[in-house]
Coordinates of C-alpha atoms and ligand atoms in Angstrom, one line a residue:
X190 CA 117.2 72.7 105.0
X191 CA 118.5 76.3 105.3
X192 CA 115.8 79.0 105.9
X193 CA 116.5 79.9 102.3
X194 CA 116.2 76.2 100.8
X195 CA 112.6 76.0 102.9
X196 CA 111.5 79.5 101.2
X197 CA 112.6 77.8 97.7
X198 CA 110.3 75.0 98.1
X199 CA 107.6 76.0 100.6
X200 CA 107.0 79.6 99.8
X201 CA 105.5 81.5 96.9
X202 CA 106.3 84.9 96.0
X203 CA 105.2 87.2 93.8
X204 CA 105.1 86.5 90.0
X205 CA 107.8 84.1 90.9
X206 CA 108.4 79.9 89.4
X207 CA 107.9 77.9 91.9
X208 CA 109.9 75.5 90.0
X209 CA 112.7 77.9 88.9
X210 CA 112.6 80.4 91.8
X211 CA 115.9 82.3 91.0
X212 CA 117.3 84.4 93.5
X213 CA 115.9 85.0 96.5
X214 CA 118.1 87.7 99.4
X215 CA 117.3 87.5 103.0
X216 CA 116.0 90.4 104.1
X217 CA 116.9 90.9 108.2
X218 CA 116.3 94.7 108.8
X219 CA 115.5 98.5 107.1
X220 CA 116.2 101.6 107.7
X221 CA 116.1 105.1 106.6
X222 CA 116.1 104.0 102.3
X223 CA 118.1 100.9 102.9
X224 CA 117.4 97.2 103.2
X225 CA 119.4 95.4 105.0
X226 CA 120.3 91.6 103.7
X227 CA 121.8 88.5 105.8
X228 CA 125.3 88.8 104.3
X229 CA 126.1 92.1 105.3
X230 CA 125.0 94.1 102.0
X231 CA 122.8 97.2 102.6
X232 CA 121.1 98.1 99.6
X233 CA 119.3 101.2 98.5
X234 CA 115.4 100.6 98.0
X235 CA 115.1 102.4 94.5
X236 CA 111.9 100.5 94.3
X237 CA 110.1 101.8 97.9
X238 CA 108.7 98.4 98.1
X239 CA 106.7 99.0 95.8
X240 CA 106.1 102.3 95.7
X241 CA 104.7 102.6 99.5
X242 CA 107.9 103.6 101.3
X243 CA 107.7 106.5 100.6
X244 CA 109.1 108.5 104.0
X245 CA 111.9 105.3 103.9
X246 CA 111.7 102.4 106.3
X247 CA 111.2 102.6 110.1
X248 CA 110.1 105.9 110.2
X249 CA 109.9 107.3 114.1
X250 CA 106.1 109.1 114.2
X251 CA 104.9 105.5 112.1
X252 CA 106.4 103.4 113.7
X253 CA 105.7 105.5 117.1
X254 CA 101.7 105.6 116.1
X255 CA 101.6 101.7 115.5
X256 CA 103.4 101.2 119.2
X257 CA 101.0 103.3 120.7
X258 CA 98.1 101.8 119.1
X259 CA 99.2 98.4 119.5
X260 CA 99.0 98.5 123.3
X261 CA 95.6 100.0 123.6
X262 CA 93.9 98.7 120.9
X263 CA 94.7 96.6 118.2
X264 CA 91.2 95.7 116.3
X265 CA 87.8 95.9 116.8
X266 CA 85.3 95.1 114.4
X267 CA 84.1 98.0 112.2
X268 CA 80.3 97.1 112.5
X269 CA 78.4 98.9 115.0
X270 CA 82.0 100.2 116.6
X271 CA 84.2 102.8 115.5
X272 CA 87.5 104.5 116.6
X273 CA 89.7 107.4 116.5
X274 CA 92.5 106.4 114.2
X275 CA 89.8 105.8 111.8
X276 CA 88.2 109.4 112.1
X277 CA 91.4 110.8 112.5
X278 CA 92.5 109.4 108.9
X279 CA 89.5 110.0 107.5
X280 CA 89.7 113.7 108.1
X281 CA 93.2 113.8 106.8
X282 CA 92.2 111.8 104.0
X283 CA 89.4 114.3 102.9
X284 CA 91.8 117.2 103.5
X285 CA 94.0 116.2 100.9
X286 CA 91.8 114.3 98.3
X287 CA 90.2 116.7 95.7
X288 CA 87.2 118.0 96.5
X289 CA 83.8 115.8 96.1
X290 CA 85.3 112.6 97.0
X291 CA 83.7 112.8 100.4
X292 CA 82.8 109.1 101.6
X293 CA 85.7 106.4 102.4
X294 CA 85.5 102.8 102.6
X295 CA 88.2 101.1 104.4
X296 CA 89.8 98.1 102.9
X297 CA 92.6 95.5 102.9
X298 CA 94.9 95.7 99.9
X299 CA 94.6 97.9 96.5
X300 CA 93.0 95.0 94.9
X301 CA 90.0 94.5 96.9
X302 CA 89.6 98.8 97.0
X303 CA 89.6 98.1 93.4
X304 CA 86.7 95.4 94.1
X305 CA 85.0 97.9 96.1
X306 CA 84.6 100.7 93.5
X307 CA 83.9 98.3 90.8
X308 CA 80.6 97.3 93.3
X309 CA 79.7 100.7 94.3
X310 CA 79.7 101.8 90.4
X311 CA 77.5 99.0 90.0
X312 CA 75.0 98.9 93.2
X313 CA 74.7 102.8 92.2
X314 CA 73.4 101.9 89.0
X315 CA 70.9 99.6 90.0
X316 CA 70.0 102.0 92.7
X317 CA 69.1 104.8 89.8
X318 CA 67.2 102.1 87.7
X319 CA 70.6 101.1 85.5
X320 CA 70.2 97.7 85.7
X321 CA 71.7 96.8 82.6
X322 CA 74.7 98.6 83.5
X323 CA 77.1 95.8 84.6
X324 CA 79.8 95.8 82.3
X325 CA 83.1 97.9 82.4
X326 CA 85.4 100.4 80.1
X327 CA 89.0 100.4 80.6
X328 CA 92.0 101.7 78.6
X329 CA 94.4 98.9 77.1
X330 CA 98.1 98.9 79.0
X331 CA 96.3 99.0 82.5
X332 CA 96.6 97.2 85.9
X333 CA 94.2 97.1 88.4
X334 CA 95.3 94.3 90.6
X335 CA 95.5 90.3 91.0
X336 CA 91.3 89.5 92.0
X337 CA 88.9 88.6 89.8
X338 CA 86.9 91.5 88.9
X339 CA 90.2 93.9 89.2
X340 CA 91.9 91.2 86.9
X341 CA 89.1 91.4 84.0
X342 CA 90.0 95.3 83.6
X343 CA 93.9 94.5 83.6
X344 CA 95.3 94.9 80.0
X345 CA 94.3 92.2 77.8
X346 CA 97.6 90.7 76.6
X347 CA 99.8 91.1 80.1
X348 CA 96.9 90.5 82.2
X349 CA 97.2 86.7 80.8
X350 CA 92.9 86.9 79.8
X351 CA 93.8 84.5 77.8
X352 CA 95.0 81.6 80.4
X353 CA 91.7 83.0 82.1
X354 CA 89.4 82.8 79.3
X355 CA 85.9 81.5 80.5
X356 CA 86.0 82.6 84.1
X357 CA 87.1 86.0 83.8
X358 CA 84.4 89.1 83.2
X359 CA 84.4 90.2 79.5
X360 CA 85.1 93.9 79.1
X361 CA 85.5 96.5 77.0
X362 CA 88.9 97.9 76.2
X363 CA 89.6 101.0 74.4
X364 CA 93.1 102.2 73.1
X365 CA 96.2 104.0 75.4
X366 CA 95.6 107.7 75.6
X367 CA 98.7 107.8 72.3
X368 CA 99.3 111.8 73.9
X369 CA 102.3 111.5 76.4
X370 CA 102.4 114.0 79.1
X371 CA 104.4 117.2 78.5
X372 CA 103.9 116.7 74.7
X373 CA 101.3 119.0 72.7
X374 CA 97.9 118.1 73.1
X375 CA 95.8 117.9 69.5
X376 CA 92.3 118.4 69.2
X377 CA 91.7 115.7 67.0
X378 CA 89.9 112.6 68.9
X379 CA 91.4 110.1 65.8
X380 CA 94.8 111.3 67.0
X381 CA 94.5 112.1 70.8
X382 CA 92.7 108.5 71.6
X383 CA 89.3 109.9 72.5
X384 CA 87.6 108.6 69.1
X385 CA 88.6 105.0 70.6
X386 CA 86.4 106.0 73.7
X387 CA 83.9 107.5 72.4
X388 CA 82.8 104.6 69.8
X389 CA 82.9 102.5 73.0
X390 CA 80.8 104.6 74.6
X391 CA 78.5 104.6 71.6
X392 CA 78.7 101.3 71.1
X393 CA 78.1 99.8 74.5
X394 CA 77.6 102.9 76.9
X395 CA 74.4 101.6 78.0
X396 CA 76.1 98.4 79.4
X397 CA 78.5 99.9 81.2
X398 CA 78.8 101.2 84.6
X399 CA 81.9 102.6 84.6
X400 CA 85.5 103.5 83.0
X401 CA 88.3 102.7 85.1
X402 CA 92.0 103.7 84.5
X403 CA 94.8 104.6 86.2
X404 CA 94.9 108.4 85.7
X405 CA 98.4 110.0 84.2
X406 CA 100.8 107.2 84.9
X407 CA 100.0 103.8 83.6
X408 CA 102.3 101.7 86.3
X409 CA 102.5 97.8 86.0
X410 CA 101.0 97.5 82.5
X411 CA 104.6 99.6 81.2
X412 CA 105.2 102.7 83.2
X413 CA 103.8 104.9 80.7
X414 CA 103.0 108.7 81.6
X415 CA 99.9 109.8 78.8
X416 CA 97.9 113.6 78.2
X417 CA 95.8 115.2 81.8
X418 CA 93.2 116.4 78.5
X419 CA 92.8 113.1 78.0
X420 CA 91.3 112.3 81.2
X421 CA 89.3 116.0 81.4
X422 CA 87.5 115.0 78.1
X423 CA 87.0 111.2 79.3
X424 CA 85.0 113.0 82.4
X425 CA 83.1 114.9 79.5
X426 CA 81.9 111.4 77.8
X427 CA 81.3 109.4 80.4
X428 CA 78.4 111.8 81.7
X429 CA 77.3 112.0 78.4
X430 CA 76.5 108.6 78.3
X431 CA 75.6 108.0 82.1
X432 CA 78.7 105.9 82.8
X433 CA 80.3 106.5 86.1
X434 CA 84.7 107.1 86.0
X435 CA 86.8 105.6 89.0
X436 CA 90.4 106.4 88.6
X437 CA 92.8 103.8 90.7
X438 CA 95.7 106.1 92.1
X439 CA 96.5 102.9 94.0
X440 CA 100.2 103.4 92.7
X441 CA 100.3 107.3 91.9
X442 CA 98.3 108.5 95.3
X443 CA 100.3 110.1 98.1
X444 CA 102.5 112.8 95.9
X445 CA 104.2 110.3 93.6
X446 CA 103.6 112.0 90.5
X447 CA 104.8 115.3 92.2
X448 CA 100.8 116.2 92.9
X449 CA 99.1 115.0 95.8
X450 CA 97.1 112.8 93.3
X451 CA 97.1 112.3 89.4
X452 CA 93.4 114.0 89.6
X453 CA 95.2 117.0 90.5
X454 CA 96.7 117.3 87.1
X455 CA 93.6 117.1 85.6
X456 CA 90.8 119.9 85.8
X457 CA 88.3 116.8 87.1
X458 CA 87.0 114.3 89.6
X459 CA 86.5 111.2 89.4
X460 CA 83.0 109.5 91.0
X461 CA 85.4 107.2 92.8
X462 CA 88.7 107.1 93.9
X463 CA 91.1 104.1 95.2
X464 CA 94.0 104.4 97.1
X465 CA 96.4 101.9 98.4
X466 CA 100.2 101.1 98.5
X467 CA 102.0 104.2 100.0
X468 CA 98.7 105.3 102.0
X469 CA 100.5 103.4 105.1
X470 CA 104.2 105.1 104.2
X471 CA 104.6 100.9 103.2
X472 CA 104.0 99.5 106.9
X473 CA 101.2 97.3 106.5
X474 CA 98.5 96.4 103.8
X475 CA 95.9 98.9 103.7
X476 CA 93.5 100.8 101.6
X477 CA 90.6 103.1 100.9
X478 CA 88.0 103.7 98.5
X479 CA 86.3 107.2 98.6
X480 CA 83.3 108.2 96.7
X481 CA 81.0 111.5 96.1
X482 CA 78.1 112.1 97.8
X483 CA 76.0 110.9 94.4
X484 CA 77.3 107.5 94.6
X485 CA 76.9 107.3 98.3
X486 CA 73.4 108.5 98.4
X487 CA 72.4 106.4 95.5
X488 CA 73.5 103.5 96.9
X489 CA 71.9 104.8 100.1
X490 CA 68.5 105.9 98.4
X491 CA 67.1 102.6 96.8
X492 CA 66.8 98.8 98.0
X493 CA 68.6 96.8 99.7
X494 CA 69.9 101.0 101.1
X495 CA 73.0 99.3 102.4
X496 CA 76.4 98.7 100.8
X497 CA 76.8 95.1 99.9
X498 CA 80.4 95.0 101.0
X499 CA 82.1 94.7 104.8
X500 CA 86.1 93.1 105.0
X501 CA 86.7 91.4 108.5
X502 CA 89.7 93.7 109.2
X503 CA 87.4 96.9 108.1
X504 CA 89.5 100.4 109.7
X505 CA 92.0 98.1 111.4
X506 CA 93.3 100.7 114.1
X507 CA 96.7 99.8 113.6
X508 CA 97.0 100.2 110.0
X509 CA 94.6 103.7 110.2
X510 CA 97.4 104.7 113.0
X511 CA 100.1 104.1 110.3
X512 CA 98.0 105.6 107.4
X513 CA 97.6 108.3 109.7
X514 CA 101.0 108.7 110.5
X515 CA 102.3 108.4 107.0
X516 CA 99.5 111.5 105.7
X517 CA 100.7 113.3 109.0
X518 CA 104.1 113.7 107.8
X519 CA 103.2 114.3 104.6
X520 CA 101.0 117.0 105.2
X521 CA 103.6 118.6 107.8
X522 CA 106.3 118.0 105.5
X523 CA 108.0 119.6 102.4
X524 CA 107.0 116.4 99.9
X525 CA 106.2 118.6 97.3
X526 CA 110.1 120.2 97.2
X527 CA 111.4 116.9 97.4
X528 CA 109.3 114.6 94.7
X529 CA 110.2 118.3 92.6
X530 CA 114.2 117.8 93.4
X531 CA 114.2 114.3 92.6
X532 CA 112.3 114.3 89.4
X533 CA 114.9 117.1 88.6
X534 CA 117.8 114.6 89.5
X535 CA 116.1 111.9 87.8
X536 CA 115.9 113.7 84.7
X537 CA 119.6 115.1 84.6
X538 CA 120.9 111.9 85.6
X539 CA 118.9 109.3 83.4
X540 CA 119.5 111.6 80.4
X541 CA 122.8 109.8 79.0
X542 CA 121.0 106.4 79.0
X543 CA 119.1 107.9 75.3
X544 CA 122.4 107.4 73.7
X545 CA 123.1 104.0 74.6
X546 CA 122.2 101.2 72.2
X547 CA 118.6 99.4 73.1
X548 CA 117.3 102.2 74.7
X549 CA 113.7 103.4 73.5
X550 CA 112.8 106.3 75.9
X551 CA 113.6 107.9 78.9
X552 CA 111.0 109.9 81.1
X553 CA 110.7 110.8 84.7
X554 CA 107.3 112.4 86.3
X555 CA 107.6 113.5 90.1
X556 CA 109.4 110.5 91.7
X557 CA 109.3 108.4 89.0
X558 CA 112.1 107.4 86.3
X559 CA 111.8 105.0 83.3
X560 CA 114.4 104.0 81.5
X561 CA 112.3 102.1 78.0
X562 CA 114.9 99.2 76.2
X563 CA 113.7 98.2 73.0
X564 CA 113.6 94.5 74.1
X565 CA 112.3 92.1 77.3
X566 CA 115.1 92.8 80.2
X567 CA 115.9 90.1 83.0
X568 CA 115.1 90.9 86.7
X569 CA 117.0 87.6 87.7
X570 CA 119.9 89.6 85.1
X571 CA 119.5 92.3 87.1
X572 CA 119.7 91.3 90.4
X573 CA 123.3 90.5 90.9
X574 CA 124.5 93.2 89.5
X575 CA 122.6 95.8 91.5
X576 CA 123.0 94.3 94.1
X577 CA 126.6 94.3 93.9
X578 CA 126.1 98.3 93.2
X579 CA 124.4 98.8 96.1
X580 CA 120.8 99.3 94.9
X581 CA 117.6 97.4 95.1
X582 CA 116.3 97.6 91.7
X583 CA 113.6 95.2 89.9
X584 CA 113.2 96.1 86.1
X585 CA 110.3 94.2 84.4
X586 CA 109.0 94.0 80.7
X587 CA 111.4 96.2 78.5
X588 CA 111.3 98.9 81.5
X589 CA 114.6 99.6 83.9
X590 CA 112.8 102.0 86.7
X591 CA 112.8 103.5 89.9
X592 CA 110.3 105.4 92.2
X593 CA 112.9 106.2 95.6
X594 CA 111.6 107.0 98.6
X595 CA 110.5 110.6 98.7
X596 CA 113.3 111.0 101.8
X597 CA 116.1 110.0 99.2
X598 CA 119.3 112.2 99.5
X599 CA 120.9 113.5 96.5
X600 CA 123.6 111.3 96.8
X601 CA 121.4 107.9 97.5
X602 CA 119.8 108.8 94.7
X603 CA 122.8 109.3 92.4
X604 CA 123.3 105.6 93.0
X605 CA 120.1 104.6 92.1
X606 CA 120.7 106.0 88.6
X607 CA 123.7 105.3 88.6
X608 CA 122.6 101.6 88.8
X609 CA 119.9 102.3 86.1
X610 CA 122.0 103.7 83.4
X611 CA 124.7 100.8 84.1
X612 CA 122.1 98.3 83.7
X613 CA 120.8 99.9 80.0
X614 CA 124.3 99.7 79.6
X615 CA 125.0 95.8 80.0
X616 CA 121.7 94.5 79.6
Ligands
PLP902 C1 99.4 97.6 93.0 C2 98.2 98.1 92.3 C3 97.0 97.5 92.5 C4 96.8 96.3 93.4 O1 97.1 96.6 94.7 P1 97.4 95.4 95.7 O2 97.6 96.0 97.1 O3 98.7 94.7 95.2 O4 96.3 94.5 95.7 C5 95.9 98.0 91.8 N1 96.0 99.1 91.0 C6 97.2 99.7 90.8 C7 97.2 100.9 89.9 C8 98.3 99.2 91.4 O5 99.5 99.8 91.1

């Protein structure tokens, strides 16, 4: 068996047949924005491994930090022990998170941080007397991640409830904010979505811990970008009715949206926030929870007065080394000018794809670029032919899109939309 026959039978990958496993490149080495394959073809990550790459691959200080902390200490247990990458990153983390989200949680992956907040929204209700409260809000169109509890808030229809049915939390799910962001915002809550929340709010508000979404840009469930009024007005009802609001930045953390966060589009906090993906510049899984001081001290204030949560790998130094690496250079850096020049290259360059047949929309935010079809497209189509252009691209649902490394040069870039506009072209 060749390395890449054993992979097709032995290995599963993501969202992937393991019956009908299509194309699968061997990846040997990365650097800078490109990945490297077996057979001599270097290709240009327009997809930052999923959006976490986002100073590029092999990155001196991150790669520098994990070395260092590698040799002196590679774990220790988070109970009873602590360490300084993990107070190091912790103060970064506060120095760039909007103000009130005060107390982090270390975790493994963006799925269990989304675990994590779910618990907290829920331990800090029963710690107030809100026992009822167990029960969830989300918007339709969302994803939250692949575990249980972060699955039952995942939109409805893509989120496969229905294969589910029986073992999966039942929810409540209230329309897509319909407002994109830069269009008009109208006051009318039948027209701007809000009506939707607020009759679930009405409805089932005392059921319901909190309202999670995924603040301005809707990623897995359709790369959507939707109204910041939307999100200052959900703040508004979810006090109202005593229901706490976690926003998962998990994908749109750490300057993708050409803000540090989403939240920072809004006028608002959330009660909790999760970050993941690009919070170790795409080294190693990582990721964080962060609450306010109200949630914190609720939990703290009332039985059992301890957190019911506590990962093995909890503040693993070597991925707080790389986390705190990756903020390092972002908070030394010139991000901000460079998410702004590529969403201005994005834009300019995506443009011609409206005028090609099948294509629905176009829209870039920050470091992001959609190109819409009007139908299902291939990634196994894809593949081959952007690979053969040079670019690492993996379109899914009707959606053709990138989100480059922030260190993308104009030119690297070019190619990456290049590849785009060619494949709403053929496909
Ligand atoms: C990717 C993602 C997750 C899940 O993160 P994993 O690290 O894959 O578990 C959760 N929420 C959002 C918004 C994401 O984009």
């Amino acid at each position: 068996m060749t390395p890449l026959e054993f992979d097709a039978h032995h290995l599963w990958h993501p969202y992937t047949s393991v019956t009908e496993p299509g194309p699968t490149h061997m990846a040997v080495r990365t650097e800078g924005v490109r990945i490297h394959l077996e057979d001599g073809t270097a290709m240009i990550d327009g997809m930052s491994s999923w959006w976490s790459a986002i100073h590029g691959y092999n990155h001196p200080a991150i790669i520098g930090a994990v070395k260092a902390q590698l040799d002196q200490m590679p774990h220790v247990m988070f109970g009873g022990l602590t360490h300084q990458p993990a107070v190091d990153l912790g103060q970064r983390l506060l120095a760039m998170l909007p103000e009130g989200l005060t107390r982090i949680f270390y975790c493994d992956s963006g799925s269990v941080a989304v675990e994590v907040a779910m618990k907290m929204a829920v331990q800090y209700q029963h710690s107030i007397g809100q026992t009822r409260r167990s029960r969830f809000a989300s918007i339709r169109s969302g994803y939250h991640g692949d575990t249980w509890k972060a699955m039952s808030v995942c939109d409805p229809v893509t989120g496969m409830h229905h294969i589910f049915k029986g073992a999966l939390s039942v929810q409540h799910f209230v329309d897509t904010p319909p407002i994109a962001f830069g269009q008009e915002w109208v006051e009318d809550p039948a027209a701007n979505g809000l009506a939707s929340l607020a009759a679930c709010l009405e409805a089932h508000g005392d059921e319901i811990a909190a309202l999670i979404l995924e603040p301005i840009v809707q990623g897995a469930g359709g790369m959507y970008f939707y109204h910041p009024e939307y999100l200052n007005a959900a703040r508004a009802l979810c006090d109202a009715h005593g229901v706490l609001l976690i926003f998962d930045e998990i994908a749109t953390g750490f300057g993708r949206t050409g803000k540090a966060f989403a939240t920072d589009h809004t006028e608002i906090t959330p009660d909790i926030i999760c970050l993941g993906k690009a919070i170790t510049g795409g080294t190693m899984s990582f990721a964080a929870t962060v609450a306010s001081d109200k949630v914190a001290e609720g939990i703290g204030g009332a039985e059992p007065g301890v957190f019911m949560h506590g990962p093995t790998f909890m503040g693993n130094p070597l991925a707080c080394a790389a986390a705190g690496a990756s903020l390092a250079l972002l908070q030394e850096g010139d991000w901000q000018a460079r998410v702004a020049r590529i969403e201005a290259q994005m834009a300019a360059e995506l443009a011609p794809a409206r005028k090609l047949p099948g294509v629905a929309d176009v829209r870039v935010l920050g470091a992001i670029g959609v190109i819409e079809m009007d139908h299902v497209v291939s990634a196994a189509q894809a593949h081959p032919i952007s690979k053969e252009l040079g670019v690492w691209l993996r379109p899914f649902g009707r959606n053709i899109y990138a989100m480059p490394p922030f260190v993308t040069e104009p030119e690297d870039l070019s190619r990456i939309t290049g590849a785009m506009v060619h494949l709403a072209g053929v496909l």
